[in-house]
Amino acid sequence: AEFREGVEGDVVALAAEHADESDIALLKRLTAEAGAYVDMGVDHVNKFLDADKKLHMAFAKIAENPLYISILKTIQDNMISYYKKYLPMGQPELEENLEDLVKIVKAVEAHQPNQARKLAKEHVRRFNTYMTRQE
């Protein structure tokens, strides 16, 4: 989790520095897609997690660093199994996750790398705490 905090924070900070209008449009589209699945409820958690993964990978691509893309792909490819085992997502967790993503996208859109980093680290730390409680 400590490693993921650092990586996710660095990725969104770089994305905030590099994002152009088309990148922001993509992030907003992916956030809207994730939001639609949250609105549909917990029966669509897997679709939400797929949208969440696409959003994280978009941040990595916008950051323009191939190492971060590779690392995040590995992390994201394994996250669903961790969620299923350690954090079954109910409606409150889905909504909280989405709210965090919306805030991060807004920080990226505003080109606020420090704020984006802070929000991403808090998000990872909080959801890791939830998973730790389930162990």
Short mmCIF file of C-alpha atoms in Angstrom, two decimals, residues 2 4-5 9 11 21 24 26-27 38-39 49-50 56 66 69 76 83 103 106 112-114 118 124 126 128-130:
data_model
loop_
_atom_site.label_atom_id
_atom_site.label_comp_id
_atom_site.label_asym_id
_atom_site.label_seq_id
_atom_site.Cartn_x
_atom_site.Cartn_y
_atom_site.Cartn_z
CA GLU A 2 2.86 2.40 0.76
CA ARG A 4 0.94 2.22 -4.32
CA GLU A 5 0.40 5.51 -2.44
CA GLY A 9 0.34 10.09 -6.14
CA VAL A 11 1.20 9.53 -11.54
CA GLU A 21 -7.92 19.53 -23.18
CA ILE A 24 -9.31 16.21 -19.52
CA LEU A 26 -11.16 11.61 -21.60
CA LEU A 27 -10.90 11.73 -17.80
CA VAL A 38 -22.39 3.62 -9.32
CA ASP A 39 -25.89 4.94 -10.05
CA LEU A 49 -14.08 -1.46 -11.29
CA ASP A 50 -13.36 -1.79 -15.03
CA HIS A 56 -6.14 4.93 -13.53
CA PRO A 66 6.32 4.23 -19.65
CA ILE A 69 2.23 2.80 -17.25
CA GLN A 76 -4.61 -2.53 -11.72
CA TYR A 83 -11.23 -6.04 -3.76
CA LYS A 103 -11.88 15.21 -6.88
CA LYS A 106 -10.75 18.14 -10.88
CA GLN A 112 -2.74 21.26 -9.38
CA PRO A 113 -0.17 18.47 -9.07
CA ASN A 114 0.28 18.77 -5.30
CA LYS A 118 -2.50 14.50 -1.89
CA VAL A 124 -5.20 4.74 -1.51
CA ARG A 126 -8.17 5.04 3.17
CA ASN A 128 -6.16 0.14 2.14
CA THR A 129 -7.38 0.69 5.70
CA TYR A 130 -10.77 -0.72 4.69
#
